[in-house]
PDB file of C-alpha atoms in Angstrom:
ATOM      1  CA  MET A   1      76.411 -35.314 -61.678  1.00 46.00           C
ATOM      2  CA  MET A   2      75.325 -35.707 -65.494  1.00 61.00           C
ATOM      3  CA  PRO A   3      77.673 -36.761 -68.080  1.00 57.00           C
ATOM      4  CA  GLY A   4      80.093 -33.498 -69.051  1.00 57.00           C
ATOM      5  CA  MET A   5      78.292 -31.476 -66.116  1.00 64.00           C
ATOM      6  CA  THR A   6      81.178 -29.362 -65.943  1.00 73.00           C
ATOM      7  CA  TRP A   7      82.659 -29.434 -69.412  1.00 84.00           C
ATOM      8  CA  THR A   8      83.166 -26.715 -71.363  1.00 89.00           C
ATOM      9  CA  ALA A   9      83.370 -26.747 -74.818  1.00 89.00           C
ATOM     10  CA  PRO A  10      87.254 -26.086 -75.287  1.00 87.00           C
ATOM     11  CA  ALA A  11      88.826 -22.875 -77.256  1.00 87.00           C
ATOM     12  CA  ILE A  12      89.822 -23.948 -81.063  1.00 89.00           C
ATOM     13  CA  GLU A  13      92.114 -21.670 -84.102  1.00 89.00           C
ATOM     14  CA  ARG A  14      90.535 -22.225 -87.129  1.00 91.00           C
ATOM     15  CA  ARG A  15      91.795 -23.145 -90.114  1.00 92.00           C
ATOM     16  CA  HIS A  16      91.247 -20.405 -93.086  1.00 91.00           C
ATOM     17  CA  GLU A  17      89.817 -21.156 -96.320  1.00 91.00           C
ATOM     18  CA  PRO A  18      92.692 -21.758 -99.021  1.00 92.00           C
ATOM     19  CA  TYR A  19      92.884 -18.392-102.021  1.00 95.00           C
ATOM     20  CA  GLU A  20      94.297 -20.979-104.016  1.00 94.00           C
ATOM     21  CA  GLY A  21      94.786 -24.955-104.958  1.00 96.00           C
ATOM     22  CA  ASP A  22      93.285 -27.459-106.957  1.00 97.00           C
ATOM     23  CA  GLU A  23      89.722 -28.156-106.620  1.00 97.00           C
ATOM     24  CA  ARG A  24      89.861 -30.584-104.081  1.00 97.00           C
ATOM     25  CA  THR A  25      92.145 -28.443-101.813  1.00 97.00           C
ATOM     26  CA  GLN A  26      89.454 -25.655-102.377  1.00 97.00           C
ATOM     27  CA  LEU A  27      86.691 -27.788-101.342  1.00 98.00           C
ATOM     28  CA  GLN A  28      88.637 -29.905 -98.314  1.00 98.00           C
ATOM     29  CA  GLY A  29      89.561 -25.974 -97.506  1.00 97.00           C
ATOM     30  CA  TRP A  30      86.200 -24.578 -96.967  1.00 97.00           C
ATOM     31  CA  LEU A  31      85.142 -27.834 -95.494  1.00 98.00           C
ATOM     32  CA  ASP A  32      87.317 -27.708 -92.702  1.00 98.00           C
ATOM     33  CA  PHE A  33      86.703 -23.650 -91.905  1.00 97.00           C
ATOM     34  CA  HIS A  34      83.273 -24.296 -91.607  1.00 97.00           C
ATOM     35  CA  ARG A  35      83.781 -27.031 -89.435  1.00 98.00           C
ATOM     36  CA  ASP A  36      85.876 -25.313 -87.319  1.00 97.00           C
ATOM     37  CA  THR A  37      83.586 -22.487 -87.420  1.00 96.00           C
ATOM     38  CA  LEU A  38      80.994 -24.703 -85.922  1.00 97.00           C
ATOM     39  CA  LEU A  39      83.205 -25.395 -83.298  1.00 97.00           C
ATOM     40  CA  PHE A  40      84.680 -21.546 -82.860  1.00 95.00           C
ATOM     41  CA  LYS A  41      80.684 -20.834 -82.359  1.00 96.00           C
ATOM     42  CA  CYS A  42      80.466 -23.188 -79.066  1.00 96.00           C
ATOM     43  CA  ALA A  43      84.001 -22.654 -77.948  1.00 95.00           C
ATOM     44  CA  GLY A  44      84.488 -21.054 -74.069  1.00 94.00           C
ATOM     45  CA  LEU A  45      80.352 -22.315 -73.721  1.00 95.00           C
ATOM     46  CA  GLY A  46      79.148 -25.279 -71.048  1.00 95.00           C
ATOM     47  CA  ARG A  47      76.755 -27.810 -71.028  1.00 95.00           C
ATOM     48  CA  LEU A  48      73.821 -26.060 -69.991  1.00 95.00           C
ATOM     49  CA  ASP A  49      74.317 -22.781 -73.373  1.00 96.00           C
ATOM     50  CA  LEU A  50      75.051 -25.743 -75.322  1.00 97.00           C
ATOM     51  CA  ILE A  51      71.438 -27.634 -75.225  1.00 97.00           C
ATOM     52  CA  ARG A  52      69.729 -24.148 -74.365  1.00 96.00           C
ATOM     53  CA  ALA A  53      67.308 -23.420 -77.446  1.00 96.00           C
ATOM     54  CA  ALA A  54      68.315 -19.553 -77.055  1.00 96.00           C
ATOM     55  CA  VAL A  55      66.343 -18.549 -79.720  1.00 94.00           C
ATOM     56  CA  GLU A  56      62.362 -18.730 -79.665  1.00 93.00           C
ATOM     57  CA  PRO A  57      60.683 -20.340 -81.282  1.00 94.00           C
ATOM     58  CA  SER A  58      63.266 -22.690 -82.704  1.00 94.00           C
ATOM     59  CA  SER A  59      64.210 -25.891 -80.628  1.00 95.00           C
ATOM     60  CA  LEU A  60      68.045 -25.533 -82.156  1.00 97.00           C
ATOM     61  CA  THR A  61      70.801 -25.557 -80.019  1.00 98.00           C
ATOM     62  CA  LEU A  62      74.358 -25.757 -80.329  1.00 98.00           C
ATOM     63  CA  LEU A  63      75.116 -28.903 -79.209  1.00 98.00           C
ATOM     64  CA  GLY A  64      72.031 -30.416 -81.614  1.00 98.00           C
ATOM     65  CA  LEU A  65      73.701 -28.552 -84.465  1.00 98.00           C
ATOM     66  CA  VAL A  66      77.861 -30.681 -83.359  1.00 98.00           C
ATOM     67  CA  ARG A  67      75.489 -33.393 -83.477  1.00 98.00           C
ATOM     68  CA  HIS A  68      73.881 -33.129 -86.564  1.00 98.00           C
ATOM     69  CA  MET A  69      76.656 -32.426 -88.767  1.00 98.00           C
ATOM     70  CA  ALA A  70      78.836 -35.813 -87.060  1.00 98.00           C
ATOM     71  CA  GLU A  71      75.653 -37.435 -88.085  1.00 98.00           C
ATOM     72  CA  VAL A  72      75.445 -35.663 -91.483  1.00 97.00           C
ATOM     73  CA  GLU A  73      79.559 -36.112 -91.836  1.00 98.00           C
ATOM     74  CA  ARG A  74      78.875 -39.961 -91.226  1.00 98.00           C
ATOM     75  CA  ALA A  75      76.403 -40.634 -93.674  1.00 96.00           C
ATOM     76  CA  TRP A  76      77.352 -38.900 -96.679  1.00 97.00           C
ATOM     77  CA  PHE A  77      81.284 -39.361 -96.653  1.00 98.00           C
ATOM     78  CA  ARG A  78      81.613 -42.366 -94.963  1.00 98.00           C
ATOM     79  CA  SER A  79      78.234 -44.768 -95.415  1.00 96.00           C
ATOM     80  CA  ARG A  80      77.234 -43.490 -98.542  1.00 96.00           C
ATOM     81  CA  ALA A  81      80.054 -41.991-100.775  1.00 97.00           C
ATOM     82  CA  GLY A  82      82.413 -44.270 -98.975  1.00 97.00           C
ATOM     83  CA  GLY A  83      80.231 -46.703 -99.206  1.00 96.00           C
ATOM     84  CA  LEU A  84      80.858 -48.047 -95.503  1.00 96.00           C
ATOM     85  CA  ASP A  85      77.751 -50.083 -93.642  1.00 96.00           C
ATOM     86  CA  LEU A  86      77.048 -47.911 -90.536  1.00 97.00           C
ATOM     87  CA  PRO A  87      74.657 -47.259 -87.951  1.00 96.00           C
ATOM     88  CA  ALA A  88      73.369 -43.548 -87.512  1.00 95.00           C
ATOM     89  CA  LEU A  89      74.557 -41.938 -84.309  1.00 96.00           C
ATOM     90  CA  TYR A  90      71.794 -40.378 -82.878  1.00 96.00           C
ATOM     91  CA  CYS A  91      68.749 -40.843 -85.009  1.00 94.00           C
ATOM     92  CA  THR A  92      66.817 -44.199 -85.412  1.00 92.00           C
ATOM     93  CA  ASP A  93      63.595 -45.109 -87.447  1.00 90.00           C
ATOM     94  CA  ASP A  94      61.560 -44.205 -84.333  1.00 93.00           C
ATOM     95  CA  ASN A  95      63.353 -41.012 -83.432  1.00 92.00           C
ATOM     96  CA  LEU A  96      65.035 -39.175 -86.688  1.00 92.00           C
ATOM     97  CA  ASP A  97      65.827 -35.764 -84.782  1.00 93.00           C
ATOM     98  CA  GLY A  98      67.962 -37.377 -81.979  1.00 91.00           C
ATOM     99  CA  ASP A  99      70.668 -35.219 -82.898  1.00 95.00           C
ATOM    100  CA  PHE A 100      68.388 -32.206 -82.621  1.00 94.00           C
ATOM    101  CA  ASP A 101      65.685 -33.269 -80.544  1.00 93.00           C
ATOM    102  CA  ASP A 102      68.059 -35.281 -77.596  1.00 94.00           C
ATOM    103  CA  VAL A 103      70.239 -33.029 -76.302  1.00 96.00           C
ATOM    104  CA  ALA A 104      69.098 -32.698 -72.534  1.00 94.00           C
ATOM    105  CA  THR A 105      70.408 -35.513 -71.897  1.00 94.00           C
ATOM    106  CA  ALA A 106      73.200 -35.551 -73.594  1.00 96.00           C
ATOM    107  CA  ASP A 107      76.975 -35.474 -73.098  1.00 96.00           C
ATOM    108  CA  PRO A 108      78.432 -32.476 -74.969  1.00 96.00           C
ATOM    109  CA  GLU A 109      82.258 -33.709 -74.109  1.00 96.00           C
ATOM    110  CA  ALA A 110      81.182 -37.304 -75.556  1.00 96.00           C
ATOM    111  CA  ASP A 111      79.658 -35.453 -78.295  1.00 97.00           C
ATOM    112  CA  PHE A 112      82.791 -33.176 -79.421  1.00 97.00           C
ATOM    113  CA  ALA A 113      84.266 -36.243 -79.517  1.00 97.00           C
ATOM    114  CA  ALA A 114      82.328 -38.123 -81.622  1.00 98.00           C
ATOM    115  CA  PHE A 115      81.848 -35.326 -83.934  1.00 98.00           C
ATOM    116  CA  ARG A 116      85.957 -34.410 -84.253  1.00 98.00           C
ATOM    117  CA  ALA A 117      86.392 -38.553 -84.935  1.00 98.00           C
ATOM    118  CA  GLU A 118      83.105 -38.476 -87.782  1.00 98.00           C
ATOM    119  CA  CYS A 119      85.115 -35.562 -89.453  1.00 98.00           C
ATOM    120  CA  ALA A 120      88.610 -37.708 -89.448  1.00 98.00           C
ATOM    121  CA  ALA A 121      86.765 -40.753 -90.979  1.00 98.00           C
ATOM    122  CA  ALA A 122      84.937 -38.674 -93.261  1.00 98.00           C
ATOM    123  CA  ASP A 123      88.575 -37.362 -94.826  1.00 98.00           C
ATOM    124  CA  GLU A 124      89.917 -41.134 -94.129  1.00 98.00           C
ATOM    125  CA  ALA A 125      87.056 -42.572 -96.272  1.00 98.00           C
ATOM    126  CA  VAL A 126      86.788 -40.734 -99.307  1.00 98.00           C
ATOM    127  CA  LYS A 127      90.963 -39.549 -99.186  1.00 97.00           C
ATOM    128  CA  ASP A 128      91.707 -42.325-102.295  1.00 97.00           C
ATOM    129  CA  LEU A 129      88.733 -41.254-104.219  1.00 98.00           C
ATOM    130  CA  ALA A 130      88.339 -38.988-107.800  1.00 98.00           C
ATOM    131  CA  LEU A 131      85.634 -36.079-107.078  1.00 98.00           C
ATOM    132  CA  ASP A 132      84.183 -38.036-109.661  1.00 98.00           C
ATOM    133  CA  HIS A 133      83.598 -40.760-107.688  1.00 98.00           C
ATOM    134  CA  THR A 134      79.756 -41.345-108.176  1.00 97.00           C
ATOM    135  CA  PHE A 135      77.320 -44.110-106.037  1.00 95.00           C
ATOM    136  CA  PHE A 136      73.575 -43.946-106.050  1.00 91.00           C
ATOM    137  CA  ARG A 137      70.889 -43.009-103.432  1.00 87.00           C
ATOM    138  CA  MET A 138      68.183 -44.284-102.990  1.00 79.00           C
ATOM    139  CA  ARG A 139      64.783 -42.670-101.080  1.00 74.00           C
ATOM    140  CA  GLN A 140      61.766 -43.923-100.411  1.00 71.00           C
ATOM    141  CA  GLY A 141      59.138 -43.023-102.926  1.00 75.00           C
ATOM    142  CA  ARG A 142      61.992 -41.187-105.262  1.00 78.00           C
ATOM    143  CA  THR A 143      63.828 -42.540-108.308  1.00 82.00           C
ATOM    144  CA  PRO A 144      67.538 -43.540-107.309  1.00 84.00           C
ATOM    145  CA  THR A 145      70.230 -40.827-107.755  1.00 89.00           C
ATOM    146  CA  THR A 146      73.352 -40.501-109.275  1.00 94.00           C
ATOM    147  CA  ILE A 147      75.540 -38.371-107.290  1.00 96.00           C
ATOM    148  CA  SER A 148      79.126 -37.948-107.530  1.00 97.00           C
ATOM    149  CA  LEU A 149      81.608 -36.876-104.438  1.00 98.00           C
ATOM    150  CA  ARG A 150      82.129 -33.271-105.382  1.00 98.00           C
ATOM    151  CA  TRP A 151      78.320 -32.331-104.738  1.00 97.00           C
ATOM    152  CA  VAL A 152      78.572 -34.301-101.064  1.00 98.00           C
ATOM    153  CA  TYR A 153      82.055 -31.727-100.439  1.00 98.00           C
ATOM    154  CA  LEU A 154      79.342 -28.958-102.530  1.00 98.00           C
ATOM    155  CA  HIS A 155      76.395 -29.931-100.659  1.00 98.00           C
ATOM    156  CA  MET A 156      78.498 -29.934 -96.837  1.00 98.00           C
ATOM    157  CA  ILE A 157      80.025 -26.875 -97.144  1.00 98.00           C
ATOM    158  CA  GLU A 158      76.036 -25.328 -97.681  1.00 98.00           C
ATOM    159  CA  GLU A 159      74.984 -27.199 -94.777  1.00 98.00           C
ATOM    160  CA  TYR A 160      77.818 -26.297 -93.102  1.00 98.00           C
ATOM    161  CA  ALA A 161      77.318 -22.669 -93.866  1.00 97.00           C
ATOM    162  CA  ARG A 162      73.485 -22.810 -93.287  1.00 97.00           C
ATOM    163  CA  HIS A 163      74.254 -23.615 -90.222  1.00 98.00           C
ATOM    164  CA  ASN A 164      76.562 -22.066 -88.688  1.00 97.00           C
ATOM    165  CA  GLY A 165      74.331 -19.101 -89.474  1.00 96.00           C
ATOM    166  CA  HIS A 166      72.117 -21.196 -86.633  1.00 97.00           C
ATOM    167  CA  ALA A 167      74.522 -21.090 -84.329  1.00 97.00           C
ATOM    168  CA  ASP A 168      75.890 -17.195 -84.835  1.00 96.00           C
ATOM    169  CA  LEU A 169      72.107 -16.063 -84.139  1.00 96.00           C
ATOM    170  CA  ILE A 170      72.132 -18.962 -81.256  1.00 97.00           C
ATOM    171  CA  ARG A 171      75.283 -17.423 -79.501  1.00 96.00           C
ATOM    172  CA  GLU A 172      74.083 -14.396 -80.254  1.00 96.00           C
ATOM    173  CA  ARG A 173      70.594 -14.495 -78.443  1.00 96.00           C
ATOM    174  CA  ILE A 174      73.423 -17.113 -74.958  1.00 96.00           C
ATOM    175  CA  ASP A 175      76.239 -14.859 -74.295  1.00 93.00           C
ATOM    176  CA  GLY A 176      75.977 -11.761 -77.054  1.00 92.00           C
ATOM    177  CA  VAL A 177      79.167 -12.828 -78.807  1.00 87.00           C
ATOM    178  CA  THR A 178      78.951 -12.227 -82.582  1.00 81.00           C
ATOM    179  CA  GLY A 179      81.377 -11.807 -85.721  1.00 70.00           C
ATOM    180  CA  ALA A 180      83.173 -14.296 -87.505  1.00 66.00           C
TER     181      ALA A 180
END
């Protein structure tokens, strides 16, 4: 039997966005809300539904989205902002979209655990950094760019919001579940 074959995504109690607080509290609160929303969209589904590309012609799957967000949590918060030298979780130079593409043989239980671990490690990596903390991002063929931790928070909230919209559509096509 394939790993995680009978595993079902657990229910989640979502943290809701804060209505007041300082800037860091607001940014962290919205990020946590979107992290939880992605897990909420997966709750109760088994392996076959989690790896199902339900919105043709797109190949996006719910598990692919979870894996992708674990990958970008690691890249933006830990590697870039935190300055840690970490390998990618699912992607390689030969397979830049391994997070999205390699779900057919993936283990959802391990991937959900990796997602949760990356979120916790991301928070830990930047907890003592000011929002004005900056780092350089080097991209092949482009001018190095200075980026702030504040920008990373905003980018990650935007990325989750976009992918949570994808998750909404995928989940609706799988079993008709819609809503928050």
